[in-house]
CSV table of C-alpha atoms and ligand atoms in Angstrom, one decimal:
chain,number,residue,atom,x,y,z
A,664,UNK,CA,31.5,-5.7,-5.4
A,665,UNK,CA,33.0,-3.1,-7.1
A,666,UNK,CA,31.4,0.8,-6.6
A,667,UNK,CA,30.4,3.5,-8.5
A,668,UNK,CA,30.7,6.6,-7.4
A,669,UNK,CA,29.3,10.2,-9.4
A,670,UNK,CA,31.4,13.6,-9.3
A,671,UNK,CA,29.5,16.4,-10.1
A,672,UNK,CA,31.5,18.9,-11.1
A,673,UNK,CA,30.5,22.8,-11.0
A,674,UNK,CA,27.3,22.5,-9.3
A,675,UNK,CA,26.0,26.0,-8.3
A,676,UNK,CA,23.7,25.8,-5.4
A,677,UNK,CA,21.1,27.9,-6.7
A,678,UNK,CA,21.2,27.9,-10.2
A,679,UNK,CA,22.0,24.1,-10.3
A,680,UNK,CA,19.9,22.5,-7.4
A,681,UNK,CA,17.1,20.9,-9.6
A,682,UNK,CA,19.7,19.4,-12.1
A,683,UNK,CA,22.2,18.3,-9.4
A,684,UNK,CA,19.0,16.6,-7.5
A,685,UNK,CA,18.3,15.0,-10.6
A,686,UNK,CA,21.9,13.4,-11.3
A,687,UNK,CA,22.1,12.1,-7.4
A,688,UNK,CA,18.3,10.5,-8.3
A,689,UNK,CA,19.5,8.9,-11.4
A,690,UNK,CA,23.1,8.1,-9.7
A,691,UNK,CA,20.9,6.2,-6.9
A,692,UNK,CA,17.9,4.8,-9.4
A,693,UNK,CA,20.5,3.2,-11.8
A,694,UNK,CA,22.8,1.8,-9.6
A,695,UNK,CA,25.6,3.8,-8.6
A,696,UNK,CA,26.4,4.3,-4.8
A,697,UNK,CA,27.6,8.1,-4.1
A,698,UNK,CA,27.6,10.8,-5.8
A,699,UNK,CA,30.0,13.5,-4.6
A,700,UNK,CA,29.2,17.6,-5.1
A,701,UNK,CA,32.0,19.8,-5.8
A,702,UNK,CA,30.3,22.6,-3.5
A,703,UNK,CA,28.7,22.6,-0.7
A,704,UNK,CA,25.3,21.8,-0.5
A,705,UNK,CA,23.0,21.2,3.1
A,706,UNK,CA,19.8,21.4,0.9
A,707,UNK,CA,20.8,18.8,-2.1
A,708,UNK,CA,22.3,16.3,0.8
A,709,UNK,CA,19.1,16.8,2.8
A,710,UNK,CA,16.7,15.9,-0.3
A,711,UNK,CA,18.6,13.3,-1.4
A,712,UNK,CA,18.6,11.7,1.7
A,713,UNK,CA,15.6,11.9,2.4
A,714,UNK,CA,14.1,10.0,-0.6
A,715,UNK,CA,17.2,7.3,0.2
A,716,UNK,CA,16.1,7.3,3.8
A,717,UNK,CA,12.2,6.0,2.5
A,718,UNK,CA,12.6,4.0,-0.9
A,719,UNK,CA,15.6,2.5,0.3
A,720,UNK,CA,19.5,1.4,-0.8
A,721,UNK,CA,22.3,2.1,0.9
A,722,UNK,CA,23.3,5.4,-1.5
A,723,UNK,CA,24.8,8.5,-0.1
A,724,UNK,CA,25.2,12.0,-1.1
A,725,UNK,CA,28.9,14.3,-0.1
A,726,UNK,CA,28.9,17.8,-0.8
A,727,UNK,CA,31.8,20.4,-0.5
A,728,UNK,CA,34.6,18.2,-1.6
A,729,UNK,CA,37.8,19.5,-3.3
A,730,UNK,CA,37.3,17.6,-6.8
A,731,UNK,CA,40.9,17.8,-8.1
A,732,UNK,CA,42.2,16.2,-5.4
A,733,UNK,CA,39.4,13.6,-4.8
A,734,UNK,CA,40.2,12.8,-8.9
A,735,UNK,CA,43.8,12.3,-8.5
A,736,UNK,CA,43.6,10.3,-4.9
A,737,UNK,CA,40.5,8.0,-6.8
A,738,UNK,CA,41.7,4.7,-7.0
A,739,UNK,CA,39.8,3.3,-9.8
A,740,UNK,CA,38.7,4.0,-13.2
A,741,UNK,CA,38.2,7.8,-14.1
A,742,UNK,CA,35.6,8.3,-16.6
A,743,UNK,CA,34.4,11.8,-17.6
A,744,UNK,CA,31.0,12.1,-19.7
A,745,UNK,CA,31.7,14.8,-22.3
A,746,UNK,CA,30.4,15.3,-25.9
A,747,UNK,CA,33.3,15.9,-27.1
A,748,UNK,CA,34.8,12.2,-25.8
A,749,UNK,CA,34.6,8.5,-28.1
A,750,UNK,CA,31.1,7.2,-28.6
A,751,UNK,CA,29.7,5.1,-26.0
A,752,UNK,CA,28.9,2.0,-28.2
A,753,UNK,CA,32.9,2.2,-29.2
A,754,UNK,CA,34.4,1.9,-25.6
A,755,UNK,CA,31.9,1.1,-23.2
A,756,UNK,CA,33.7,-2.5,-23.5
A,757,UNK,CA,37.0,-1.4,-22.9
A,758,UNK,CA,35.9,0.3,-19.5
A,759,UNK,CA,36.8,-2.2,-16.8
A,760,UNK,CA,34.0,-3.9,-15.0
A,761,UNK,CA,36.0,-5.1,-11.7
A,762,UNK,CA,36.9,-1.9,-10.5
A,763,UNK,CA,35.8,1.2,-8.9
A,764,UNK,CA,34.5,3.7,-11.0
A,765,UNK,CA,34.2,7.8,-10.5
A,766,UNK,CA,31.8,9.4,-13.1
A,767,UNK,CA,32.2,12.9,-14.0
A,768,UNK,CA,29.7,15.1,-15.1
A,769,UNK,CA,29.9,18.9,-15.4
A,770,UNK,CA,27.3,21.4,-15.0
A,771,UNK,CA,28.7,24.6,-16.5
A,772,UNK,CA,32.4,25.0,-18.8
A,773,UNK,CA,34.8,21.7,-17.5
A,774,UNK,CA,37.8,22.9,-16.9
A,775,UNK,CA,40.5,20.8,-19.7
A,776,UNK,CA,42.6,19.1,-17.0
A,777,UNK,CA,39.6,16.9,-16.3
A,778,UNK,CA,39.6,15.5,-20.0
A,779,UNK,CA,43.6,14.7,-19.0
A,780,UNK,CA,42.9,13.5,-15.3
A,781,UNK,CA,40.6,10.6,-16.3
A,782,UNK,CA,40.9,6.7,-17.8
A,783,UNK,CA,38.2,7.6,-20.6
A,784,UNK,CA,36.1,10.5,-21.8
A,785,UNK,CA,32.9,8.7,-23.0
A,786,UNK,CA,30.4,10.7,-25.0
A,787,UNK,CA,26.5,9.9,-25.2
A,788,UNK,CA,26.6,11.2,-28.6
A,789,UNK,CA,28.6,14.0,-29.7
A,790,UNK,CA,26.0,16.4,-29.4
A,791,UNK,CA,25.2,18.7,-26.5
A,792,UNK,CA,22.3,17.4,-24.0
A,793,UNK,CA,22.0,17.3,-20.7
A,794,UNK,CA,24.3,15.3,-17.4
A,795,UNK,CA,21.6,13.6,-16.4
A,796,UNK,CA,20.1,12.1,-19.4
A,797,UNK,CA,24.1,11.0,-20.1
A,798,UNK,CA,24.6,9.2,-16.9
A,799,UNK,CA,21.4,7.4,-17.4
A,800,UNK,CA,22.7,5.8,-20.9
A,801,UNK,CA,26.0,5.3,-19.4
A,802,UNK,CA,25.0,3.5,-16.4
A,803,UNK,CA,22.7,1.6,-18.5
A,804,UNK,CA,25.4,0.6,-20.7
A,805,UNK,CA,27.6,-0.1,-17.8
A,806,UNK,CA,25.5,-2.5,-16.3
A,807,UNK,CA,24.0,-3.9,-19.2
A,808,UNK,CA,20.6,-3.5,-17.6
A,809,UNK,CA,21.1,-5.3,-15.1
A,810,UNK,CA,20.3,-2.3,-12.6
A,811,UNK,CA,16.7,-2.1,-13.4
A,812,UNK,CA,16.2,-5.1,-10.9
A,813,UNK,CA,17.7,-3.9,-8.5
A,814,UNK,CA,15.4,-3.9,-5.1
A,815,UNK,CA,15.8,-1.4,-3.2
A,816,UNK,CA,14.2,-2.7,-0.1
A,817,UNK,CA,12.9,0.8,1.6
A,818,UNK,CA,9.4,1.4,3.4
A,819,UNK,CA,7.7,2.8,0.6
A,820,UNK,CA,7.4,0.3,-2.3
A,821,UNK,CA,5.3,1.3,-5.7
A,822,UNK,CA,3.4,-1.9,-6.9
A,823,UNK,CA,3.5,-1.3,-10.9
A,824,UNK,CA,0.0,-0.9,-11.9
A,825,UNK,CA,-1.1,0.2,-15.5
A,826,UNK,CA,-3.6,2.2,-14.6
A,827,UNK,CA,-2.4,4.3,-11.5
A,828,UNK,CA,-0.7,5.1,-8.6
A,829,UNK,CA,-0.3,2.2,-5.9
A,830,UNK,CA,2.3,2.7,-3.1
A,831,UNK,CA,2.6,0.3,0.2
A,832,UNK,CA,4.1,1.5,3.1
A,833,UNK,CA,6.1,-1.2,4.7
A,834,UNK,CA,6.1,-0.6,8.4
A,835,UNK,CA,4.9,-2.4,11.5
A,836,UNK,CA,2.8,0.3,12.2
A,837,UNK,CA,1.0,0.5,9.2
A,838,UNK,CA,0.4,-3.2,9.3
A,839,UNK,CA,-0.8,-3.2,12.4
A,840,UNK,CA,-3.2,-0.5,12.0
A,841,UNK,CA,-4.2,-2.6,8.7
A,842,UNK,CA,-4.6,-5.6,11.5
A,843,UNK,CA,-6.8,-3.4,13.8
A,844,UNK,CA,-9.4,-1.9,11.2
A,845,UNK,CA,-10.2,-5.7,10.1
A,846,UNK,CA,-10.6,-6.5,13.0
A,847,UNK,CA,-7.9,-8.1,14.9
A,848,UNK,CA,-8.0,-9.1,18.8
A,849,UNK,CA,-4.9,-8.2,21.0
A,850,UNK,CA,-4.5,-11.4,21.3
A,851,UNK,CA,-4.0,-12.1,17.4
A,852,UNK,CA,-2.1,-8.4,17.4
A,853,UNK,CA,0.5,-9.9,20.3
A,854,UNK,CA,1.3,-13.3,18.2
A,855,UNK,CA,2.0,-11.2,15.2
A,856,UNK,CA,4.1,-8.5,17.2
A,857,UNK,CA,6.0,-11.4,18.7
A,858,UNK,CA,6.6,-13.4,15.2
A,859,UNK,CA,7.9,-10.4,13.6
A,860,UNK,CA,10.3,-9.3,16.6
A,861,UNK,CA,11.8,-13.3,15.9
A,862,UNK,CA,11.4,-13.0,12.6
A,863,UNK,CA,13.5,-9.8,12.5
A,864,UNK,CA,16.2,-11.4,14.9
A,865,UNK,CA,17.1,-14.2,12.2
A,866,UNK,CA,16.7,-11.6,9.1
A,867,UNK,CA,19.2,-9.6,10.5
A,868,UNK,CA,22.0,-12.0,10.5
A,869,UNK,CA,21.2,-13.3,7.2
A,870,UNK,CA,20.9,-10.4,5.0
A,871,UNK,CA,16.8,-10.6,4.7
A,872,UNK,CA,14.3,-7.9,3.4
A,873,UNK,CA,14.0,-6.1,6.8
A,874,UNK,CA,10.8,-4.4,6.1
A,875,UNK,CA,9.3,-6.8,3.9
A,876,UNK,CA,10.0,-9.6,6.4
A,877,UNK,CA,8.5,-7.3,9.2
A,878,UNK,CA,5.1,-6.6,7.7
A,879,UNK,CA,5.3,-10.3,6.4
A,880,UNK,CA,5.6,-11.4,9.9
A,881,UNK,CA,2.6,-8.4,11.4
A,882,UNK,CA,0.3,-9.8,8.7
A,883,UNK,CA,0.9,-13.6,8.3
A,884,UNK,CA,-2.3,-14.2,10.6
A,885,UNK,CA,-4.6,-11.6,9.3
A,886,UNK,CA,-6.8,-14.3,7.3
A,887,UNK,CA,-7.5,-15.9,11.0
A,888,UNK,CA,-9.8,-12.4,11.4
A,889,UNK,CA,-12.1,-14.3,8.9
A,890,UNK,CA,-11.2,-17.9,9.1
A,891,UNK,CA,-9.7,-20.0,11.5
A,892,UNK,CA,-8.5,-23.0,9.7
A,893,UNK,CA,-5.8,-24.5,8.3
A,894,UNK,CA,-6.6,-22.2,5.0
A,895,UNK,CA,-6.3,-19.2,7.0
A,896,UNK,CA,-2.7,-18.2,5.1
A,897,UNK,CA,-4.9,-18.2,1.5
A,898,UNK,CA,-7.7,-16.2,3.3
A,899,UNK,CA,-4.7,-14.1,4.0
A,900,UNK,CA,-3.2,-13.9,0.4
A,901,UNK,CA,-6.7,-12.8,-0.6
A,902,UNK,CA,-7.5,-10.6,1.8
A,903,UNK,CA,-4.0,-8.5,1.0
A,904,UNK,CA,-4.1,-9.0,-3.1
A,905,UNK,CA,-7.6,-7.8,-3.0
A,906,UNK,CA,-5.4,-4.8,-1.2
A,907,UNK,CA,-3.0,-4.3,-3.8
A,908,UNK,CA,-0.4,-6.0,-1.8
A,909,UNK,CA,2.4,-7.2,-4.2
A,910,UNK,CA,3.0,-10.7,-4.4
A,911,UNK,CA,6.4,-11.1,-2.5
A,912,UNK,CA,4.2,-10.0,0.7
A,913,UNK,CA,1.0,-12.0,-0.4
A,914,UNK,CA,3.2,-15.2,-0.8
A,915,UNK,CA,4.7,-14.8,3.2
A,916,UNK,CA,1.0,-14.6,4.4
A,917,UNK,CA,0.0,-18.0,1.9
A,918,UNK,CA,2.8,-20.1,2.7
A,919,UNK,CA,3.4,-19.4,6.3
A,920,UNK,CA,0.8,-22.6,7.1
A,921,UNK,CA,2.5,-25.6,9.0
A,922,UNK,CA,6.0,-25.3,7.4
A,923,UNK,CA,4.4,-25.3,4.1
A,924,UNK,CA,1.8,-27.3,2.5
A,925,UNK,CA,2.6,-29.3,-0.5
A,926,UNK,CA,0.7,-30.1,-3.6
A,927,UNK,CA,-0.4,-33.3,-2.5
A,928,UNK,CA,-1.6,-32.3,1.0
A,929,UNK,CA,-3.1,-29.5,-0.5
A,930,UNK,CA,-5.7,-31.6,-3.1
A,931,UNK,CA,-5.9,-33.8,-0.1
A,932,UNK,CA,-7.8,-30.7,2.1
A,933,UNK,CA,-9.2,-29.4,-0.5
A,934,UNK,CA,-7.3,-25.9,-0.5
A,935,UNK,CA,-8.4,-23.7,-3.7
A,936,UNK,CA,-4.5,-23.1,-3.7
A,937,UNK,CA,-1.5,-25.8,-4.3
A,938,UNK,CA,1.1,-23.3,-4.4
A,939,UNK,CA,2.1,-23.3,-0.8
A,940,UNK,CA,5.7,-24.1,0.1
A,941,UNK,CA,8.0,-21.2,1.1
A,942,UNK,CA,10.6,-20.6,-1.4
A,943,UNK,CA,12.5,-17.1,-0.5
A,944,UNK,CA,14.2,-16.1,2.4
A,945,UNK,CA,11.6,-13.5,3.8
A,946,UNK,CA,9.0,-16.4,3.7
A,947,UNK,CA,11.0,-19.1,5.6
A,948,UNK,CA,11.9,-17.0,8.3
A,949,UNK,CA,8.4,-16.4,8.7
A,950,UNK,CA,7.4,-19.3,8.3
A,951,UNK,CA,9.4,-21.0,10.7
A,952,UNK,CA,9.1,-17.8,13.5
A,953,UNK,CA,5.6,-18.6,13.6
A,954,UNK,CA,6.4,-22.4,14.3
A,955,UNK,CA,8.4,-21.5,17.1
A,956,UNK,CA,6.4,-18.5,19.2
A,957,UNK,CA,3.6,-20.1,20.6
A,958,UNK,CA,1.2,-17.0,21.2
A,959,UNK,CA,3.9,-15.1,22.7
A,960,UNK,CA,6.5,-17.5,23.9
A,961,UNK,CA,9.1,-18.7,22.1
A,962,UNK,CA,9.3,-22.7,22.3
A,963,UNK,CA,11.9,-25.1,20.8
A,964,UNK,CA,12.3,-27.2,18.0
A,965,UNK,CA,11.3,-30.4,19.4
A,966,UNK,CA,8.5,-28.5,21.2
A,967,UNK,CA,6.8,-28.1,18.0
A,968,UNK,CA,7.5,-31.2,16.5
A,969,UNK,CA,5.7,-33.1,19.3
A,970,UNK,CA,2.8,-30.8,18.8
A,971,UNK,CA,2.7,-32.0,14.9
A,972,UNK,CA,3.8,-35.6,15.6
A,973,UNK,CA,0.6,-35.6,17.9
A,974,UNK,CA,-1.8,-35.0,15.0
A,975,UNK,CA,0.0,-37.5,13.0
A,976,UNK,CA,1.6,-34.8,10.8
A,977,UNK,CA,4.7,-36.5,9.8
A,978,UNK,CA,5.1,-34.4,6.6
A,979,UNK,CA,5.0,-31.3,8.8
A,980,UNK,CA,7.8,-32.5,11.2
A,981,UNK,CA,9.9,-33.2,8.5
A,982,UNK,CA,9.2,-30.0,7.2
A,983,UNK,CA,9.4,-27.5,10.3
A,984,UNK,CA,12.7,-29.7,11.0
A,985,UNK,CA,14.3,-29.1,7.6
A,986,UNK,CA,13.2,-25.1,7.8
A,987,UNK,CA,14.7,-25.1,11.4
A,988,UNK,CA,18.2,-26.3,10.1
A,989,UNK,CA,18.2,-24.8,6.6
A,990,UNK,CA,17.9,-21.4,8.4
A,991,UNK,CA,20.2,-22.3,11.8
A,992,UNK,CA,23.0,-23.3,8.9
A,993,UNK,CA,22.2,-19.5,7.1
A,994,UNK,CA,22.8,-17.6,10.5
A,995,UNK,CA,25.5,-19.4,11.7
A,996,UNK,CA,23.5,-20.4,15.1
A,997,UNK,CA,20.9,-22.8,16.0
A,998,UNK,CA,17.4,-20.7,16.4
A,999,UNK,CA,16.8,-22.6,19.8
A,1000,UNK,CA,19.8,-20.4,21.1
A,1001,UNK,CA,18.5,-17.1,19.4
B,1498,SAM,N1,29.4,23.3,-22.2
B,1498,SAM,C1,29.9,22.5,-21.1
B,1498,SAM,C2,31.3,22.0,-21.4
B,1498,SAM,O1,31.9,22.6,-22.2
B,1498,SAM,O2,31.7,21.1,-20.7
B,1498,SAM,C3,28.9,21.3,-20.9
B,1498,SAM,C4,27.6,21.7,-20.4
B,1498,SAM,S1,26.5,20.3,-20.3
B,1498,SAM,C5,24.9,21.1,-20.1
B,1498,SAM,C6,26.7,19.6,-18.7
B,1498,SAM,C7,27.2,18.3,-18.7
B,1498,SAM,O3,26.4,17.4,-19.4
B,1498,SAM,C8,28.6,18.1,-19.3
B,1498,SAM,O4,29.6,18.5,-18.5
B,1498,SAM,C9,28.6,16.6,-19.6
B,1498,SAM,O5,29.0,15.9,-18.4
B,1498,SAM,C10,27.1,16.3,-19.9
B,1498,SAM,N2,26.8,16.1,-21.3
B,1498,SAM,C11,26.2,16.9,-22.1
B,1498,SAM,N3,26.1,16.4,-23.3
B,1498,SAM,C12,26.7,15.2,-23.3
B,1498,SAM,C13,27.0,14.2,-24.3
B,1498,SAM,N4,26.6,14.3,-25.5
B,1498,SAM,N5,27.7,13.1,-23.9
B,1498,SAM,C14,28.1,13.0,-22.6
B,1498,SAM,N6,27.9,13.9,-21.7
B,1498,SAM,C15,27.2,15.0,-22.0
């Protein structure tokens, strides 16, 4: 994958520190992956990081770098935003794709060697506006969209709402303390702990929603503090939407239920939900870490699929057996050795 990286050229520390903030926000919200400051900044870094450090993505923020040099020693395409350069909609297609990119925005005069030192000078109209409403069109442009998707995977996660303000904090500990205030025994609390410490094992060699698989694994039982049966995972679901838990978690907590539950077996027990097989990563891991801790203990394969062959759960074999390879294949390593 090819980065994109921001130079902000001119940034005076106290004059500039709102601004500057707002191009490394924008850098990080639409998709680039550093953005570099010309002076030295402890402040802009520490902000900056700090939002990274809780809504996620792997951006990063230098300050104090000498710019001329880091513009000739870039190897990848130089790209200044300047009024004064060729419309956007006539060269954003000329501006290579499969490269790294440095983006240059200025905050006071640019000095002219810049306009020399780069591939393209791209304007966002040729009128004067601001740096940051440019990069935000440009890296629009650049990406075709395509960045407004992106997940960003950090503890706090806004659940879009249209009629106010809902942010989850993803963290064991504020799933457990969810856990406790409904209700939860230690005993429930200790399965849950164990589950996501497995769970967490496997997502970390396969590139998994770390905090979204964690609280997925804390809360995947939390239906069992109202119902023990096997619809304890849609108890769950209902519990957590009622919540204004976002679907990616509710779905881990519904489909967590004997390696999935399919339509068929669903009519069959009468489940107000059909919808229960688990389709993304998150929910497979968890799925399957639940199969193999019993209370606290981690068992093996074949010491689950006894337990369902017993109750004459031949579906559920198959199942727990195809989730148990499908995910040993993923991490490179069987998950009876893990
Ligand atoms: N007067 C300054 C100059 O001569 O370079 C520009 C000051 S402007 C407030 C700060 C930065 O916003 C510019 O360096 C440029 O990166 C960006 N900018 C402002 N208007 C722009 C436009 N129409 N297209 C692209 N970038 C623009």
């Amino acid at each position: 994958m090819s980065r994109v990286e921001i130079l902000r050229l001119g940034h005076r520390p106290q004059r500039d520190k709102r601004v500057t903030t707002h191009v490394c926000l924008v850098a990080r919200a639409f998709g680039a992956d550093e953005v570099i400051i010309s002076t030295r900044d402890e402040n802009i870094e520490k902000t900056v990081n700090d939002i990274t450090s809780r809504f996620g993505g792997s951006f990063s923020v230098k300050s104090g770098v000498n710019w001329k040099k880091y513009i000739e020693s870039f190897n990848g395409v130089k790209v200044h935003l300047t009024m004064y350069g060729i419309p956007i909609q006539d060269i954003i297609n000329e501006i290579p794709r499969d490269r790294d990119m440095l983006v240059i925005v200025g905050s006071e005069k640019v000095p002219g060697e810049v306009y020399r030192m780069v591939d393209f000078n791209v304007a966002i109209t040729n009128q004067p506006h601001s740096e940051v409403a440019a990069l935000a069109i440009f890296l629009d442009r650049y990406f075709g969209g395509e960045e407004l998707k992106r997940k960003f995977r950090g503890i706090m996660r806004v659940v879009p709402s249209r009629d106010g303000k809902n942010v989850k904090v993803f963290t064991r500990e504020e799933c457990l303390n969810l856990m406790r205030s409904l209700g939860a025994e230690d005993k429930l609390i200790n399965h849950s702990t164990a589950v996501a410490d497995f769970a967490l094992k496997i997502g970390r060699m396969c590139n998994a929603d770390l905090p979204l698989l964690e609280c997925g694994a804390i809360l995947h039982d939390i239906g069992r503090i109202r119902d023990n049966s096997v619809s304890h995972g849609i108890t769950g679901a209902t519990i957590l939407r009622s919540m204004g838990y976002p679907e990616d978690l509710v779905n881990i907590v519904k489909r967590h239920v004997g390696g999935g539950i399919d339509q068929e077996e669903a009519q069959r027990l009468g489940l107000p939900e059909t919808d229960l097989m688990p389709e993304t990563i998150e929910e497979k891991i968890v799925c399957q870490a639940d199969n193999l801790i019993s209370g606290t203990r981690k068992i093996k394969l074949e010491d689950i699929l006894d337990y369902y062959r017993k109750k004459g759960l031949n579906k559920s074999v198959e199942r727990i057996r195809y989730l148990h390879r499908y995910l040993s294949d993923l991490i490179g390593m069987d998950l009876d050795e893990l």
